[in-house]
Each structure stands twice: as structure tokens, then as C-alpha cells.
XYZ file of C-alpha atoms in Angstrom:
673
model
C 73.335 129.651 89.303
C 74.064 127.135 92.090
C 75.380 123.627 91.460
C 72.091 121.920 92.317
C 70.218 123.916 89.675
C 72.931 123.327 87.129
C 72.872 119.582 87.798
C 69.109 119.414 87.231
C 69.268 121.506 84.074
C 72.203 119.970 82.239
C 74.156 117.009 83.606
C 77.832 117.430 82.792
C 78.901 113.777 82.854
C 79.098 112.448 79.277
C 76.881 109.497 78.434
C 79.837 107.196 77.690
C 81.491 108.067 81.000
C 78.232 107.622 82.897
C 77.738 104.184 81.375
C 81.211 102.941 82.268
C 80.926 104.246 85.863
C 77.546 102.497 86.221
C 79.058 99.249 84.928
C 81.953 99.538 87.385
C 79.606 100.119 90.330
C 77.452 97.160 89.264
C 80.517 94.917 88.893
C 81.708 95.708 92.426
C 78.186 95.151 93.767
C 78.041 91.746 92.049
C 81.472 90.832 93.418
C 80.378 91.845 96.916
C 77.481 89.390 96.586
C 79.786 86.452 95.814
C 80.757 84.494 98.939
C 81.355 81.013 100.359
C 84.717 80.564 98.703
C 86.252 77.089 98.441
C 88.588 76.146 101.273
C 91.700 75.448 99.166
C 92.037 79.095 98.045
C 89.827 80.864 100.569
C 92.537 83.340 101.612
C 93.339 84.322 98.014
C 89.691 84.711 96.986
C 88.807 86.698 100.121
C 91.792 89.029 99.646
C 90.872 89.674 96.007
C 87.214 90.308 96.870
C 88.078 92.578 99.818
C 90.436 94.744 97.770
C 87.922 95.164 94.951
C 85.128 96.128 97.377
C 87.337 98.977 98.639
C 87.007 100.583 95.175
C 83.232 101.072 95.607
C 83.421 104.590 97.168
C 85.331 105.865 94.113
C 82.508 104.797 91.783
C 79.841 106.206 94.140
C 81.535 109.614 94.132
C 81.980 109.568 90.352
C 78.270 108.764 89.909
C 77.318 111.757 92.070
C 79.847 114.141 90.541
C 78.820 116.836 88.044
C 82.344 117.254 86.650
C 83.062 115.855 83.171
C 85.391 112.876 82.919
C 88.199 113.278 80.387
C 88.666 110.824 77.519
C 91.903 109.370 78.981
C 90.128 108.807 82.293
C 87.181 107.106 80.561
C 89.627 104.857 78.693
C 91.360 103.914 81.951
C 88.019 103.192 83.639
C 86.969 100.969 80.716
C 90.214 99.033 81.156
C 89.436 98.682 84.861
C 85.941 97.445 83.975
C 87.415 94.675 81.795
C 89.758 93.707 84.639
C 86.810 93.572 87.070
C 84.912 91.301 84.669
C 87.878 88.890 84.706
C 88.022 89.079 88.499
C 84.283 88.422 88.718
C 84.608 85.270 86.606
C 87.475 84.022 88.786
C 85.598 84.746 92.033
C 82.479 82.977 90.715
C 84.630 79.957 89.933
C 85.975 80.120 93.480
C 82.468 80.249 94.929
C 80.483 77.936 92.667
C 83.110 75.759 90.967
C 84.030 72.182 91.784
C 86.289 71.883 94.832
C 88.058 68.906 93.273
C 88.692 70.763 90.013
C 90.091 73.817 91.821
C 92.671 71.742 93.694
C 93.690 69.528 90.756
C 94.089 72.547 88.488
C 96.224 74.357 91.077
C 98.772 75.784 88.640
C 96.098 77.012 86.268
C 94.110 78.667 89.075
C 97.195 80.392 90.506
C 98.044 81.640 87.003
C 94.531 83.070 86.747
C 95.066 84.891 90.058
C 98.312 86.340 88.723
C 96.692 87.478 85.459
C 93.706 89.111 87.210
C 95.966 90.802 89.769
C 98.205 92.138 86.979
C 95.183 93.432 85.005
C 93.769 95.246 88.054
C 97.130 96.742 89.020
C 97.754 97.986 85.475
C 94.227 99.411 85.157
C 94.512 101.326 88.449
C 97.949 102.593 87.439
C 96.476 104.210 84.286
C 93.721 106.188 86.066
C 94.580 109.924 86.082
C 93.324 110.726 89.583
C 93.933 114.464 89.144
C 91.401 114.483 86.282
C 88.502 112.823 88.128
C 86.361 114.335 90.870
C 86.904 112.161 93.935
C 87.672 113.144 97.521
C 91.177 112.835 98.903
C 90.039 110.206 101.404
C 88.773 107.993 98.596
C 91.843 108.702 96.466
C 94.122 107.608 99.318
C 92.057 104.440 99.764
C 92.287 103.580 96.052
C 96.034 104.245 96.065
C 96.352 101.841 99.016
C 94.460 99.169 97.055
C 96.717 99.818 94.048
C 99.829 99.287 96.179
C 98.340 96.055 97.580
C 97.747 94.724 94.051
C 101.288 95.764 93.102
C 102.715 93.728 95.996
C 100.378 90.786 95.300
C 101.502 90.774 91.647
C 105.059 90.093 92.748
C 104.376 87.101 94.988
C 102.469 83.803 94.851
C 100.651 82.651 97.977
C 101.348 79.055 98.936
C 98.554 76.487 98.724
C 98.058 73.186 100.543
C 100.643 70.951 98.834
C 99.633 67.853 100.796
C 96.000 68.220 99.690
C 97.061 68.564 96.060
C 99.372 65.528 96.280
C 96.765 63.279 97.965
C 94.037 64.295 95.545
C 96.291 63.756 92.535
C 97.262 60.272 93.760
C 93.614 59.185 94.112
C 92.752 60.872 90.796
C 95.467 58.798 89.068
C 94.122 55.468 90.391
C 91.850 53.152 88.444
C 88.128 53.084 89.216
C 88.306 49.795 91.131
C 91.521 50.579 93.069
C 91.305 50.567 96.857
C 92.171 53.883 98.551
C 93.604 54.245 102.048
C 90.793 55.392 104.359
C 93.170 57.859 106.082
C 93.698 59.688 102.774
C 89.961 59.722 102.046
C 89.274 61.063 105.539
C 91.824 63.847 104.992
C 90.390 64.699 101.569
C 86.819 64.818 102.860
C 87.817 67.151 105.700
C 90.078 69.483 103.707
C 87.665 69.698 100.777
C 84.776 70.176 103.223
C 82.823 67.245 101.768
C 81.663 65.868 105.120
C 77.877 65.952 104.656
C 75.401 64.702 102.071
C 74.598 68.315 101.266
C 78.293 69.109 100.566
C 78.608 66.067 98.323
C 75.434 66.955 96.458
C 76.689 70.503 95.790
C 80.026 69.164 94.514
C 78.194 66.714 92.248
C 76.112 69.596 90.835
C 79.283 71.670 90.295
C 80.877 68.835 88.315
C 77.645 68.382 86.361
C 77.692 72.101 85.485
C 81.215 71.639 84.140
C 79.934 68.884 81.861
C 77.110 71.141 80.636
C 79.436 74.104 80.060
C 81.834 71.906 78.096
C 79.101 71.039 75.599
C 77.568 68.012 77.284
C 80.419 65.606 76.515
C 82.180 64.593 79.751
C 85.816 64.167 78.776
C 88.276 61.878 80.506
C 89.358 64.524 83.023
C 85.820 65.230 84.256
C 84.939 61.516 84.244
C 87.901 60.845 86.514
C 86.861 63.703 88.799
C 83.379 62.188 89.077
C 84.967 58.840 89.902
C 87.103 60.514 92.582
C 84.031 62.185 94.078
C 82.260 58.820 94.185
C 85.131 57.352 96.239
C 84.887 60.215 98.742
C 81.099 59.948 98.819
C 81.187 56.179 99.451
C 83.687 56.728 102.266
C 81.572 59.454 103.927
C 78.372 57.395 103.694
C 80.178 54.340 105.101
C 81.429 56.414 108.021
C 77.939 57.759 108.690
C 76.487 54.265 108.522
C 79.021 53.011 111.077
C 78.886 56.039 113.411
C 75.318 57.249 112.908
C 73.933 60.114 110.818
C 75.670 63.524 110.711
C 73.900 64.378 113.947
C 75.487 61.302 115.495
C 72.318 60.289 117.386
C 72.680 57.457 119.829
C 70.754 54.406 118.650
C 68.919 52.655 121.445
C 69.761 48.949 121.960
C 67.498 46.589 120.059
C 67.465 42.915 119.149
C 68.619 41.833 115.704
C 70.495 43.868 113.118
C 70.645 47.632 113.723
C 70.038 49.887 110.756
C 70.412 53.653 111.071
C 67.220 55.346 109.830
C 67.476 58.218 107.346
C 66.441 61.488 108.966
C 63.731 63.305 106.957
C 64.954 66.631 105.539
C 62.137 68.509 107.301
C 63.539 67.354 110.652
C 67.022 68.739 109.933
C 68.094 72.318 110.683
C 68.858 73.983 107.302
C 72.015 75.506 108.826
C 73.580 72.547 110.643
C 71.807 69.699 108.743
C 71.372 68.073 112.162
C 68.217 66.672 113.760
C 66.488 69.554 115.561
C 65.954 69.424 119.325
C 64.596 72.945 119.819
C 62.995 74.036 116.514
C 61.914 77.674 116.227
C 60.138 79.588 113.441
C 61.493 82.876 112.006
C 59.395 85.608 110.369
C 59.713 84.013 106.870
C 58.045 80.826 108.137
C 61.226 78.711 107.956
C 62.208 76.526 110.919
C 65.710 76.286 112.422
C 67.435 74.894 115.485
C 67.333 77.700 118.064
C 71.077 77.685 118.827
C 72.137 77.922 115.179
C 69.694 80.636 114.108
C 70.615 82.680 117.196
C 74.286 82.529 116.208
C 73.321 83.578 112.670
C 71.389 86.611 113.943
C 74.015 87.566 116.506
C 76.615 87.627 113.724
C 74.757 90.620 112.264
C 72.680 88.906 109.548
C 69.122 90.146 108.953
C 68.058 87.610 106.318
C 66.622 84.100 106.385
C 69.547 81.689 105.709
C 67.449 79.385 103.521
C 65.388 81.845 101.446
C 67.662 84.924 101.740
C 64.523 87.015 102.359
C 64.894 89.972 104.717
C 63.521 89.185 108.180
C 60.752 91.544 109.264
C 61.674 90.836 112.897
C 64.199 88.798 114.861
C 61.665 87.105 117.136
C 61.838 83.301 117.350
C 58.626 81.283 117.839
C 58.921 77.735 119.234
C 57.657 75.117 116.744
C 56.002 72.798 119.277
C 54.171 70.759 116.623
C 57.367 69.860 114.739
C 59.163 69.067 117.988
C 56.354 66.687 118.918
C 56.518 64.994 115.485
C 60.325 64.611 115.792
C 59.966 63.073 119.263
C 57.411 60.558 117.969
C 59.582 59.699 114.943
C 62.599 59.055 117.208
C 60.546 56.676 119.382
C 59.200 54.791 116.354
C 62.722 54.349 114.946
C 64.393 53.328 118.206
C 66.441 56.533 118.506
C 67.008 58.639 121.577
C 65.324 62.020 120.998
C 67.698 65.015 120.897
C 67.756 66.841 124.197
C 66.399 70.343 124.249
C 69.182 72.760 125.309
C 68.683 74.372 128.696
C 67.717 78.033 128.470
C 70.313 79.008 131.067
C 73.567 77.306 130.214
C 76.952 77.502 131.871
C 78.225 80.964 132.673
C 80.185 82.488 129.765
C 83.953 82.303 129.757
C 85.503 85.078 131.838
C 82.356 85.399 133.958
C 82.104 83.558 137.280
C 79.030 81.573 138.266
C 78.109 84.164 140.917
C 78.432 87.049 138.437
C 76.352 85.160 135.886
C 73.690 84.460 138.516
C 73.645 88.155 139.426
C 73.114 89.155 135.789
C 70.284 86.616 135.394
C 68.657 87.998 138.568
C 68.921 91.553 137.196
C 67.320 90.411 133.928
C 64.340 89.031 135.847
C 63.921 92.431 137.517
C 64.424 94.229 134.207
C 61.609 92.159 132.677
C 59.207 92.716 135.563
C 56.301 95.142 135.504
C 57.554 96.902 138.634
C 58.947 100.314 137.626
C 61.323 100.550 140.590
C 62.768 97.092 139.828
C 63.243 98.014 136.171
C 64.968 101.288 137.020
C 67.362 99.809 139.593
C 68.172 96.757 137.425
C 68.877 98.942 134.360
C 71.130 101.150 136.494
C 73.098 98.166 137.845
C 73.517 96.664 134.365
C 74.733 100.050 133.147
C 77.459 100.088 135.825
C 78.388 96.423 135.302
C 78.749 96.947 131.539
C 80.986 99.951 132.179
C 83.319 98.009 134.485
C 85.067 95.491 132.194
C 84.951 93.429 128.990
C 83.999 90.165 130.755
C 80.865 91.806 132.117
C 79.938 93.041 128.642
C 80.189 89.498 127.270
C 78.293 88.025 130.230
C 75.432 90.554 130.062
C 74.998 90.139 126.285
C 75.098 86.338 126.381
C 72.519 86.308 129.165
C 70.073 87.953 126.723
C 69.980 91.459 128.193
C 70.247 93.415 124.921
C 66.666 92.839 123.598
C 65.235 93.668 127.052
C 67.262 96.887 127.275
C 66.145 97.811 123.738
C 62.490 97.426 124.782
C 63.077 99.985 127.565
C 64.295 102.698 125.172
C 60.689 103.802 124.627
C 59.737 103.803 128.318
C 58.159 106.966 129.747
C 60.367 106.780 132.840
C 63.233 109.209 132.138
C 65.761 107.605 134.480
C 65.113 104.064 133.218
C 65.504 105.301 129.642
C 68.831 106.964 130.512
C 70.087 103.748 132.149
C 68.951 101.588 129.201
C 70.596 103.654 126.445
C 73.805 104.086 128.481
C 73.949 100.340 129.207
C 73.725 99.702 125.442
C 76.491 102.268 124.892
C 78.741 100.446 127.375
C 77.890 97.036 125.892
C 78.677 98.277 122.363
C 82.307 98.861 123.350
C 82.784 95.089 122.969
C 83.072 94.541 119.197
C 80.874 91.409 118.953
C 78.054 93.141 120.817
C 77.671 95.748 118.065
C 76.106 93.160 115.748
C 73.828 91.876 118.512
C 72.586 95.403 119.241
C 71.864 96.074 115.549
C 70.122 92.696 115.084
C 67.929 93.337 118.118
C 66.399 96.312 116.282
C 67.913 98.881 118.644
C 68.536 101.708 116.153
C 64.927 103.048 115.947
C 64.765 103.048 119.761
C 68.083 104.882 120.035
C 66.851 107.471 117.506
C 63.658 107.844 119.597
C 65.819 108.652 122.651
C 67.931 111.032 120.553
C 64.773 112.947 119.611
C 62.774 112.886 122.853
C 65.016 111.863 125.744
C 66.625 113.974 128.468
C 69.867 115.753 127.578
C 71.926 112.996 129.240
C 69.983 110.324 127.353
C 70.386 112.196 124.052
C 74.144 112.565 124.599
C 74.529 108.853 125.264
C 72.250 107.953 122.349
C 74.554 109.956 120.043
C 77.612 108.250 121.552
C 75.964 104.838 121.022
C 75.315 105.606 117.351
C 78.954 106.636 116.969
C 80.108 103.356 118.553
C 77.831 101.268 116.305
C 78.791 103.207 113.158
C 82.378 101.988 113.441
C 81.099 98.940 111.492
C 80.678 100.124 107.863
C 77.367 98.377 107.128
C 75.878 100.004 110.246
C 76.516 103.466 108.763
C 73.887 102.670 106.123
C 71.364 101.279 108.647
C 71.755 104.274 110.978
C 71.575 106.781 108.121
C 68.348 105.232 106.822
C 66.792 105.253 110.324
C 66.388 109.033 110.397
C 69.203 109.543 112.920
C 70.986 112.364 111.100
C 68.479 115.278 111.592
C 68.285 114.805 115.405
C 72.085 114.529 115.527
C 72.334 117.868 113.690
C 69.841 119.342 116.157
C 71.914 118.080 119.110
C 75.018 119.559 117.500
C 73.191 122.887 117.393
C 71.444 123.039 120.770
C 73.048 120.384 122.968
C 75.344 120.760 125.949
C 79.077 120.927 125.283
C 79.351 117.154 125.729
C 76.230 116.616 123.621
C 77.707 118.657 120.779
C 80.948 116.649 120.933
C 79.023 113.331 120.859
C 76.827 114.512 117.964
C 79.873 115.744 116.025
C 81.778 112.453 116.319
C 78.675 110.483 115.299
C 78.005 112.742 112.288
C 81.635 112.611 111.154
C 81.642 108.817 111.244
C 78.263 108.477 109.510
C 79.246 110.907 106.746
C 82.215 108.777 105.758
C 79.515 106.830 103.862
C 78.726 108.830 100.712
C 74.977 108.154 100.943
C 74.717 109.967 104.298
C 76.398 113.200 103.180
C 73.363 114.534 101.330
C 71.122 113.689 104.311
C 73.344 115.735 106.630
C 73.418 118.715 104.262
C 69.637 118.634 103.846
C 69.275 118.514 107.638
C 71.011 121.918 107.786
C 74.364 120.804 109.160
C 76.373 123.401 107.179
C 74.567 126.323 108.866
C 75.173 124.701 112.244
C 78.864 124.170 111.437
C 79.221 127.826 110.411
C 77.761 128.831 113.764
C 80.318 126.676 115.581
C 83.174 128.062 113.464
C 82.275 131.685 114.196
C 81.575 131.236 117.931
C 84.895 130.808 119.786
C 83.131 129.933 123.051
C 81.931 126.575 121.702
C 85.492 125.187 121.336
C 84.196 123.099 118.421
C 86.468 124.404 115.668
C 88.282 121.060 115.209
C 85.115 118.981 114.900
C 83.266 121.514 112.712
C 86.092 121.756 110.165
C 86.563 117.977 110.049
C 82.871 117.470 109.223
C 82.864 120.307 106.684
C 85.927 118.836 104.962
C 84.258 115.465 104.520
C 81.000 117.054 103.255
C 82.736 119.390 100.791
C 83.399 116.433 98.474
C 79.628 116.040 97.955
C 77.898 118.246 95.344
C 75.155 119.336 97.793
C 77.751 119.971 100.477
C 79.868 122.144 98.188
C 76.812 124.162 97.137
C 75.699 124.673 100.756
C 79.195 125.758 101.886
C 79.322 128.285 99.033
C 75.850 129.571 99.896
C 76.884 129.951 103.561
C 79.731 132.296 102.451
C 82.306 130.231 104.301
C 85.323 131.490 102.338
C 86.312 134.339 104.731
C 86.155 131.972 107.716
C 88.280 129.354 105.933
C 90.838 132.005 104.906
C 91.103 133.130 108.529
C 91.738 129.532 109.650
C 94.524 129.073 107.084
C 96.175 132.260 108.334
C 96.047 131.542 112.061
C 94.574 128.085 112.800
C 96.196 124.922 114.143
C 97.995 122.654 111.624
C 95.098 120.159 111.623
C 92.481 122.887 111.147
C 94.525 124.488 108.371
C 94.612 121.085 106.669
C 90.809 120.686 106.805
C 90.175 124.293 105.746
C 92.463 123.783 102.735
C 90.641 120.531 101.899
C 87.337 122.432 101.777
C 88.861 125.162 99.593
C 90.240 122.589 97.140
C 86.707 121.315 96.536
C 85.218 124.847 96.333
C 87.863 125.832 93.770
C 86.886 122.975 91.498
C 83.652 123.444 89.600
C 81.257 126.100 88.462
C 82.325 128.916 90.803
C 86.033 128.165 90.939
C 86.996 131.374 89.097
C 85.162 133.493 91.660
C 86.717 131.635 94.616
C 90.230 131.687 93.158
C 89.936 135.413 92.482
C 88.904 136.033 96.078
C 91.796 133.932 97.406
C 94.192 135.971 95.259
C 92.676 139.267 96.421
C 93.060 138.155 100.048
C 96.766 137.490 99.508
C 96.596 133.759 100.195
C 99.702 132.799 98.207
C 102.053 133.441 101.138
C 100.069 131.471 103.805
C 99.690 128.568 101.360
C 103.431 128.560 100.610
C 103.991 128.416 104.384
C 101.667 125.391 104.591
C 103.590 123.631 101.827
C 106.754 124.135 103.876
C 105.547 123.287 107.393
C 102.016 121.865 107.343
C 100.794 118.321 107.950
C 101.387 115.823 105.128
C 97.809 116.110 103.907
C 97.870 119.887 104.471
C 100.941 120.192 102.273
C 99.178 118.334 99.448
C 96.055 120.488 99.738
C 98.045 123.736 99.823
C 100.048 122.615 96.777
C 96.830 121.855 94.881
C 95.423 125.292 95.705
C 98.635 127.044 94.654
C 98.659 125.139 91.370
C 95.059 126.175 90.634
C 95.733 129.792 91.641
C 98.801 129.974 89.370
C 96.831 128.466 86.491
C 94.042 130.991 87.150
C 96.507 133.913 87.162
C 98.110 132.704 83.928
C 94.667 132.517 82.332
C 93.865 136.027 83.600
C 97.115 137.383 82.147
C 96.470 135.663 78.833
C 92.918 136.990 78.754
C 94.207 140.484 79.572
C 96.766 140.331 76.745
C 94.115 139.107 74.315
C 91.680 141.829 75.417
C 94.392 144.473 75.021
C 95.234 143.180 71.551
C 91.556 143.171 70.578
C 91.138 146.747 71.854
C 94.206 147.876 69.925
C 92.898 146.164 66.782
C 89.491 147.772 67.254
C 90.999 151.254 67.661
C 93.214 150.673 64.623
C 90.150 149.614 62.689
C 88.359 152.835 63.632
C 91.392 154.914 62.584
C 91.631 153.102 59.243
C 87.918 153.521 58.668
C 88.186 157.242 59.424
C 91.079 157.633 56.976
C 89.163 155.800 54.282
C 86.148 158.069 54.838
C 88.302 161.223 54.621
C 90.051 159.988 51.498
C 86.745 159.163 49.851
C 85.352 162.624 50.667
C 88.439 164.304 49.133
C 88.097 162.297 45.963
C 84.424 163.246 45.632
C 85.306 166.915 46.030
């Protein structure tokens, strides 16, 4: 029976273990959703959150594993779950709690960090990694996190002493005491209480503290509210003297000048400033063009205000609101905000002439003339290949969405230029997010399926480049990219196979993509590459197989493909790196339902000696894998010997029983006679 059938028939993971793993995965997911940490401890909160999020792959693999989890391991995981609950409470406090409270209670907060760090370090220390079914890559990552918590436990990060001292001095004053405006200015800036919105959120946070304490605001909270009022009065006074947060210039008028209050509908929800170029996103919300563009270019695909997923990234000018804002400014004696020019100064690192050239190429790229499109796409492709400044300049000029639109063109050469230009642009890290946000992935997958061989090769290389960012691995995997990558790995040119292999390896680092690759038939393709020396793809094929062998479907497919003889051959005569990956695959095959069969075959093939040689002279990871295999083989042989001794004893007892029975029968017959 294969593993897939066994999993469907009778799941091996105990209910208690399954529940605790689910709770752990949910806790990490909740922690990942907590953000916007308070400035005073931002570094500490971000470090704690980042380390915890690195544990997610361990829980994903445990959820997908069919192997039972031992009682000691379940106990250790429950301890880790309690530690994560404590961390979650601390991180929520750091995200939603009062900024004033967090600074004033510095010692208490730092003690909480120490306690949570100690709990997490101790919980990770108790997990018996040899008794749980996780890949070596994930195990190494968890061990790295454990060592980071161990180091963090032994040190205390410094906080802003000046901020604490200034805040404490104002906190200690009486309600009617006058505070130095320089101190209030410093507090407002360091606590990030510079806008009405910030002050309102802080007021709500303090109010929540009153509610959580039973509705009776004690002296401490009352004094915090008083302190907030001093900061709020200072900020409002400053705004009254200098204008609103947008700092609009008030036109000269006779008599006393009073700054009008800007209606909330006229403010950009991101910047809280009066909008000069309002645009509508797909959720119907309106934003200032410059701010929403920065939001999208940073890789976000949600509406900042509603957090709904955007169905598209197109921005529609809100002419009606702009007209209303203009009229309101005139009625209130304010100079209307100027609409930003669509073509600003050339980006840094790009000369005016280069910027002008890129803009000219974009005009040609957007034209309906096929020759102009083809030549412009080709020139942009070469410019993007040349240097980093060009990549910044081309992206900032708005070329990426236009290039994406050309991915579905029927002109083969234009399509090749467009996808290769995107590949070259993606080399610059910040452009990766812009390419994803522009909706490029479906177009790249279209090229991967239907383009020329050159276009398909470069489409695969582009997906590899984009998948360097972890969240993009999920997006690309869900786009249907994996089956055409497997096809290119099978039938592509030598370069195409290399590009497909690197893309698949990177995508399959994400656990959710492993099953997709296996179902797309990648194991059969890898076996073909391993058994055909002319392809020169042994390194890539084994690396991909090693990463897929940790997945239940991958292990079943490798077993079904009868890969054991090929892997044994590699361990006997392959390169050190290939021996390492072959051993990694064997470790996973020799752990589970068919391990007895595989271990017996390894013993029959005389693998003890080559594995001992690996332990002596292999790569670091290869040594560990070989040692694991030797340990399992020795345990298997001991079990075989014990079973043989027991069988021999049972046979002897059975024969003795027959002899005794025969004697009794003979004796009985003699007596009767």
C-alpha cells in the first residue's frame, strides 16, 4: 500500500498531537498579522515577531506528516504553544497598547521581553527533533532560531533613555504645571503623536486600559491621560500657528486669520493631508495618487483603509472630488494644493538625457505601431541589462505595467523583448514588488506556456528571480506556473532546463508548492535527467528531489519511480554535493511505511562501507545524512537479529512440543495395551 492510500485510510497523527500542531500554526499566523509596533521598542518587537514567524515551516510540515508524534514531543510542543501565547500577548501590547504606558513602564516591558524570550528558548530546547518528521532544512532553520533566542536571553537591548526621562518628568508634574515646549516637541516626535489621528489612537488605547482595569481609572492612568492632554494641546497649538498637518499656505486676507478645519473626506487616508490628485482604487476608496502608488509599489495588494484585497491595481482619477476640494479651498481663502506633474525630475542616478530617452521609448511602447513597440521593447531590454541606475530609471518612469501588457502580444519578438526586459528589471530588488503588483505573473506564465523557446527560458528565469521574495513563492505557485515549468524541464533546451530547474527548486522551498510539483509529474522528469548523462542535469535534479522527498506525496512518488538503485549509484560514485542530496532523499525514504524494505535493500547492496566513507570525508550535511542512515541500518539489523533469534526459539519450542506430544501419545498407547 502506498503512503497516499494509507493517509486517506487511517491518519497516523494522534488527535492530541494534531490539535496542538494546529494551535501552534494558528498562533504563528496570528502573530504574523500583528504589525505597526510602537516606536520605543520597535526593534525588539520586530525581532521577536520575525524569529517566531521562522517557526511556521516546522508546523506546516508536521501538519502534512503521516508519522505519529511521540508523547515527549507533544509535551514539548504544548510548552511551546504556551510560550507563543505569552509572546502573542506581548506583541499585541506592542502594537495596540498605549505608547505613553509602554515608555513609562520600561522596566516592566523589558522584563516581559526577557520572560517571553526565556520561555521560547526553553520550549525549543525541549523539542526532540529526531522524533518528529521535519526536513533537515526546516530543522536547521529552527535550530538557528533557537540559538538566536538563547543569545537574546543573555542580553538586554538598550531603549531610549532620554525619552523615558523626559516623559517621566512631565508625568510627575501637576496638571496645571507649564512644560517646556522643546520637551513636548521631542515627546510628540519620538512617540509619533504628531497628527490628530495619532492622538486619537493613543486616547483610545488609554481608554481601553481603563476598560480592561474594570472601569475605574486609577491615579497612574489618570496621570497618563493628563500627560497626553499636554501633548495634544501642544500639537494643536503648533498646527494652529503653522497651518493644518498639510501645512497649506493661507492666502492674505483682512482681519483675523483662522485656519479652517479640513473635512476628513478631503484628506488622504494614508497621509492625512489635503489631496491634490485624488484617485479611486478598486474598492471605491480615494487616495492621493503619490501615496497609494508608493503603497502598491511596496508590494501590497490590499486597500489600506478597508484591508480588502484589490481586484486590480488601476487608479481612476476622482475629478469630482478634486473639483469639490478646489471650490472649498477658494471659499476658505486657501491656496489649492498643486497637482503633481506626471513627469517629475529624473530619478537619482539617471541623467536628464537618459530619463528623456526612457520616456520617449515608453511613448513608442504604448503606440499602436507594431514596429515601434518591438524596437522600443528591445531597447528597454538592453538598457535594463546594462546597469542598476537604468533599472531604477525605467521602473520609475512607469515602464513595468506597459511591458506586462505586451506579454500577451501575438508578435513573438516583442513578447521575447518584454519578458526579458522584466527579467532584467527584476534584478533590482525593489522592482520585484513593482512587477508583482503590476499583475505580471499570469502574463509570465502565459509566455512560459505558449512563447518561443527563448521567451519560455526567460519567463522561467524571471519567475526564479521573483521567487527570491518568500511571499512571491505563494503567488507564483497559485498562478499555475509549476506544470509549465516541469514541462520546460522535460522538453526545453539545455538552458531552458537549467532555468526551469532553478525556478522549481526555489518555488519548492515553500511547502505548499511541493505537492503541486509532484502532481505535475516532476519526479518522473527528474528520474529521466538522473539516468541520462547527456543532459548534465544531475546536480539540479538531485537538489530538487532532495527538497521534495520531505513531502509525503514526494516520498511516495520517488518510491514508485524505483529511484533507490539510482541513488545508491550516486552515493558510490557521485560528487560530494550529489552524494549529500542522494543521502538526504534516502533518509526520508527510510522513514515511514516502507522503511524496512528500503533498509533491507541498502544492506543487500553493501551500502555500509560507502556511508562510512561519507561520514569520514563528505560535506557537513552529507556526514549528518550518512550517520542517520547508518544508525537506522544498524537498528534494522539488530531488529532482524532479534527477530531471527526469537523465530529460532519459537521453532525449537514447537519441535520440542511435537516431540513431547509424540512421547505422551506413545506412553498412553502402552498403558492401554
